[in-house]
Amino acid sequence: MTIDQMKTYFQSRELGVQGAVGEYAILVPLVEQEGQLCLLFETRAETLVGHQPGEVCFPGGRREPGETPVDTALRETWEEIGVPPSEVEILAPLDVIQDISDRVIYPFLGRISPAAAARLKASQAEVKNVFFVPLDFLRTCPEEVYRYRVRAQVDDSFPYDRIGFPHDYPWRSGWMDVPIYEYQGHFIWGMTGRTVRWLLTHLNRLEEQLGE
């Protein structure tokens, strides 16, 4: 192969994330409720065995061939809560997430129209319930934060001697935060909680900029 062939190949492919085992997209939905700006959340159906049943999440799912990440977020929102893409205004993409299982998640901040919000139809197969949390509540509610340690576990089969490194090589490890928000008996945590915390951090920065 030639340099030109390499150039053509790499320039024509869609960029991804190295090591990703799956690509997903979520909508972080803003909804106006009773004069307040709220975030919409789902509780996953208890029948979704092996797929985090009972957890609170945003609408979203796995990216299908031929879809852009925003296509995925809009399709999953339609399938899960009955909001068609025409009723969602995508405001902005948010920072991409790569979790410890090497899934890549593309979040999008979007506004659901009042008409669509008034006629939500949750999929019984995927969604137990839908609820709204005022942004003002989340911004003033002190989060609970718990931490757990992520460690590398390397067995004796690793060829330390052959590659010239000691058996006590300092493999990287670290800590993961688990923020938790409680609202009327609902617990928002995990990746959803981290996404909420990221959004709140940037909304606070925006407020500071507006106050300058």
CSV table of C-alpha atoms in Angstrom, one decimal:
chain,number,residue,atom,x,y,z
A,1,MET,CA,0.0,0.0,0.0
A,2,THR,CA,1.1,3.6,-0.6
A,3,ILE,CA,1.0,6.8,1.5
A,4,ASP,CA,-1.7,8.1,-0.8
A,5,GLN,CA,-3.8,5.0,-0.2
A,6,MET,CA,-3.4,5.4,3.6
A,7,LYS,CA,-4.3,9.1,3.4
A,8,THR,CA,-7.5,8.3,1.4
A,9,TYR,CA,-8.5,5.5,3.8
A,10,PHE,CA,-8.0,7.5,7.0
A,11,GLN,CA,-9.5,10.7,5.7
A,12,SER,CA,-12.6,9.0,4.5
A,13,ARG,CA,-13.5,7.1,7.6
A,14,GLU,CA,-15.6,8.5,10.5
A,15,LEU,CA,-13.5,9.2,13.6
A,16,GLY,CA,-14.3,7.1,16.6
A,17,VAL,CA,-12.8,6.4,20.1
A,18,GLN,CA,-10.0,3.9,20.4
A,19,GLY,CA,-11.0,0.8,22.4
A,20,ALA,CA,-14.7,1.6,22.4
A,21,VAL,CA,-16.7,-1.6,22.8
A,22,GLY,CA,-20.0,0.1,21.9
A,23,GLU,CA,-21.3,3.6,21.1
A,24,TYR,CA,-24.4,5.0,22.6
A,25,ALA,CA,-26.3,8.3,22.7
A,26,ILE,CA,-28.6,10.0,25.2
A,27,LEU,CA,-30.9,13.0,25.2
A,28,VAL,CA,-30.7,15.3,28.2
A,29,PRO,CA,-34.2,16.6,27.9
A,30,LEU,CA,-35.3,20.1,29.1
A,31,VAL,CA,-39.0,20.5,29.6
A,32,GLU,CA,-41.1,23.5,30.9
A,33,GLN,CA,-43.4,22.4,33.7
A,34,GLU,CA,-45.6,24.8,35.6
A,35,GLY,CA,-43.4,27.7,34.8
A,36,GLN,CA,-40.2,25.9,35.7
A,37,LEU,CA,-37.5,24.5,33.6
A,38,CYS,CA,-37.1,20.8,34.4
A,39,LEU,CA,-35.0,17.8,33.4
A,40,LEU,CA,-37.0,14.8,32.3
A,41,PHE,CA,-35.9,11.4,33.6
A,42,GLU,CA,-37.0,7.8,33.1
A,43,THR,CA,-37.0,4.8,35.4
A,44,ARG,CA,-36.1,1.7,33.5
A,45,ALA,CA,-38.6,-1.1,33.4
A,46,GLU,CA,-38.1,-3.9,35.9
A,47,THR,CA,-38.4,-6.4,33.1
A,48,LEU,CA,-35.1,-5.2,31.5
A,49,VAL,CA,-33.1,-8.0,33.2
A,50,GLY,CA,-29.4,-7.5,32.7
A,51,HIS,CA,-29.9,-4.0,31.4
A,52,GLN,CA,-30.0,-2.0,34.7
A,53,PRO,CA,-33.7,-2.5,35.6
A,54,GLY,CA,-35.2,0.0,37.9
A,55,GLU,CA,-32.4,2.6,37.4
A,56,VAL,CA,-33.1,6.2,36.6
A,57,CYS,CA,-31.7,7.4,33.3
A,58,PHE,CA,-32.1,9.7,30.3
A,59,PRO,CA,-33.7,8.5,27.0
A,60,GLY,CA,-31.0,6.8,24.9
A,61,GLY,CA,-29.5,3.6,23.7
A,62,ARG,CA,-27.0,1.9,21.4
A,63,ARG,CA,-26.1,3.5,18.1
A,64,GLU,CA,-27.2,1.6,15.0
A,65,PRO,CA,-25.3,1.3,11.7
A,66,GLY,CA,-25.7,4.3,9.5
A,67,GLU,CA,-26.9,6.6,12.4
A,68,THR,CA,-25.2,9.7,13.7
A,69,PRO,CA,-25.1,10.0,17.5
A,70,VAL,CA,-27.8,12.6,17.4
A,71,ASP,CA,-30.0,10.4,15.2
A,72,THR,CA,-29.6,7.7,17.9
A,73,ALA,CA,-30.6,10.0,20.8
A,74,LEU,CA,-33.7,11.2,18.9
A,75,ARG,CA,-34.8,7.7,17.8
A,76,GLU,CA,-34.4,6.3,21.3
A,77,THR,CA,-36.4,9.3,22.7
A,78,TRP,CA,-39.2,8.6,20.3
A,79,GLU,CA,-39.2,4.8,21.0
A,80,GLU,CA,-39.0,5.2,24.8
A,81,ILE,CA,-41.3,8.1,25.6
A,82,GLY,CA,-43.2,8.8,22.3
A,83,VAL,CA,-41.6,12.2,21.5
A,84,PRO,CA,-40.9,12.5,17.7
A,85,PRO,CA,-37.7,14.1,16.5
A,86,SER,CA,-39.7,17.1,15.1
A,87,GLU,CA,-40.7,18.0,18.7
A,88,VAL,CA,-37.1,18.1,20.0
A,89,GLU,CA,-34.8,21.1,19.6
A,90,ILE,CA,-31.2,20.0,20.0
A,91,LEU,CA,-29.5,22.8,21.8
A,92,ALA,CA,-25.9,21.4,21.9
A,93,PRO,CA,-23.8,18.3,22.2
A,94,LEU,CA,-22.3,17.8,25.6
A,95,ASP,CA,-18.9,16.3,26.5
A,96,VAL,CA,-18.5,12.7,25.4
A,97,ILE,CA,-18.4,10.1,28.1
A,98,GLN,CA,-16.2,7.0,28.2
A,99,ASP,CA,-17.0,4.7,31.1
A,100,ILE,CA,-14.8,2.1,32.8
A,101,SER,CA,-16.3,-0.7,30.6
A,102,ASP,CA,-15.1,1.3,27.5
A,103,ARG,CA,-18.6,2.3,26.3
A,104,VAL,CA,-18.7,5.7,24.6
A,105,ILE,CA,-21.8,7.8,25.3
A,106,TYR,CA,-22.7,10.9,23.3
A,107,PRO,CA,-25.0,13.2,25.3
A,108,PHE,CA,-27.2,15.9,23.7
A,109,LEU,CA,-28.9,18.7,25.5
A,110,GLY,CA,-32.4,19.2,24.0
A,111,ARG,CA,-35.7,21.0,24.6
A,112,ILE,CA,-38.9,19.0,24.3
A,113,SER,CA,-41.8,21.1,23.0
A,114,PRO,CA,-44.6,21.8,25.6
A,115,ALA,CA,-47.1,20.0,23.3
A,116,ALA,CA,-45.0,16.8,23.2
A,117,ALA,CA,-44.3,16.9,26.9
A,118,ALA,CA,-48.1,17.0,27.5
A,119,ARG,CA,-48.7,13.8,25.6
A,120,LEU,CA,-45.7,11.6,26.6
A,121,LYS,CA,-46.3,7.9,26.0
A,122,ALA,CA,-43.8,5.7,27.7
A,123,SER,CA,-42.9,2.3,26.3
A,124,GLN,CA,-44.1,-0.3,28.7
A,125,ALA,CA,-41.4,-2.6,27.6
A,126,GLU,CA,-38.6,-0.2,28.4
A,127,VAL,CA,-39.9,2.5,30.8
A,128,LYS,CA,-41.5,2.1,34.2
A,129,ASN,CA,-42.2,5.8,34.7
A,130,VAL,CA,-41.2,9.3,33.7
A,131,PHE,CA,-40.7,12.2,36.1
A,132,PHE,CA,-39.5,15.8,36.0
A,133,VAL,CA,-37.0,17.5,38.3
A,134,PRO,CA,-36.8,21.3,38.4
A,135,LEU,CA,-33.4,22.6,37.5
A,136,ASP,CA,-33.5,25.0,40.4
A,137,PHE,CA,-34.0,22.1,42.8
A,138,LEU,CA,-30.9,20.3,41.4
A,139,ARG,CA,-28.8,23.4,41.5
A,140,THR,CA,-29.6,24.0,45.2
A,141,CYS,CA,-29.8,20.4,46.4
A,142,PRO,CA,-26.5,19.2,48.0
A,143,GLU,CA,-25.4,16.1,46.2
A,144,GLU,CA,-24.2,13.0,48.0
A,145,VAL,CA,-20.9,11.8,46.6
A,146,TYR,CA,-19.5,8.3,47.2
A,147,ARG,CA,-16.2,7.0,45.8
A,148,TYR,CA,-14.9,3.6,44.8
A,149,ARG,CA,-11.5,2.5,43.8
A,150,VAL,CA,-10.7,1.1,40.3
A,151,ARG,CA,-7.7,-1.3,40.4
A,152,ALA,CA,-5.9,-3.1,37.6
A,153,GLN,CA,-5.9,-6.9,38.2
A,154,VAL,CA,-3.0,-8.5,36.3
A,155,ASP,CA,-2.3,-12.2,36.8
A,156,ASP,CA,1.0,-14.1,36.6
A,157,SER,CA,0.6,-14.9,32.9
A,158,PHE,CA,1.6,-11.3,32.0
A,159,PRO,CA,5.1,-11.5,30.4
A,160,TYR,CA,7.0,-9.1,32.7
A,161,ASP,CA,10.3,-10.8,32.3
A,162,ARG,CA,10.1,-10.9,28.5
A,163,ILE,CA,9.3,-7.2,28.1
A,164,GLY,CA,11.9,-6.2,30.7
A,165,PHE,CA,9.6,-4.8,33.4
A,166,PRO,CA,9.4,-5.8,37.1
A,167,HIS,CA,6.5,-7.8,38.6
A,168,ASP,CA,5.6,-4.9,40.9
A,169,TYR,CA,5.1,-2.6,37.9
A,170,PRO,CA,2.9,0.3,39.1
A,171,TRP,CA,-0.3,-0.3,37.0
A,172,ARG,CA,-2.6,2.7,37.0
A,173,SER,CA,-5.5,2.8,39.3
A,174,GLY,CA,-7.9,5.5,40.3
A,175,TRP,CA,-11.1,6.6,42.0
A,176,MET,CA,-14.6,7.0,40.6
A,177,ASP,CA,-17.1,9.4,42.0
A,178,VAL,CA,-20.8,8.3,42.4
A,179,PRO,CA,-22.9,11.5,42.8
A,180,ILE,CA,-26.4,10.9,44.0
A,181,TYR,CA,-29.4,13.2,43.9
A,182,GLU,CA,-32.7,12.4,45.6
A,183,TYR,CA,-36.0,13.8,44.5
A,184,GLN,CA,-39.4,12.7,45.8
A,185,GLY,CA,-38.2,9.1,46.3
A,186,HIS,CA,-36.3,8.9,43.0
A,187,PHE,CA,-32.5,8.4,43.1
A,188,ILE,CA,-30.5,9.8,40.3
A,189,TRP,CA,-27.0,8.3,40.3
A,190,GLY,CA,-24.3,6.6,38.3
A,191,MET,CA,-23.6,7.9,34.8
A,192,THR,CA,-26.8,9.8,34.8
A,193,GLY,CA,-25.8,11.5,38.1
A,194,ARG,CA,-22.4,12.4,36.7
A,195,THR,CA,-24.1,13.8,33.6
A,196,VAL,CA,-26.4,15.9,35.8
A,197,ARG,CA,-23.4,17.1,37.8
A,198,TRP,CA,-21.5,18.1,34.6
A,199,LEU,CA,-24.5,20.0,33.4
A,200,LEU,CA,-25.0,21.8,36.7
A,201,THR,CA,-21.3,22.8,36.8
A,202,HIS,CA,-21.6,24.4,33.4
A,203,LEU,CA,-24.9,26.1,34.2
A,204,ASN,CA,-23.2,27.7,37.3
A,205,ARG,CA,-20.4,28.9,35.1
A,206,LEU,CA,-22.9,30.4,32.7
A,207,GLU,CA,-24.6,32.2,35.6
A,208,GLU,CA,-21.3,33.6,36.7
A,209,GLN,CA,-20.5,34.9,33.2
A,210,LEU,CA,-24.0,36.5,33.0
A,211,GLY,CA,-23.4,38.2,36.3
A,212,GLU,CA,-20.0,39.7,35.3
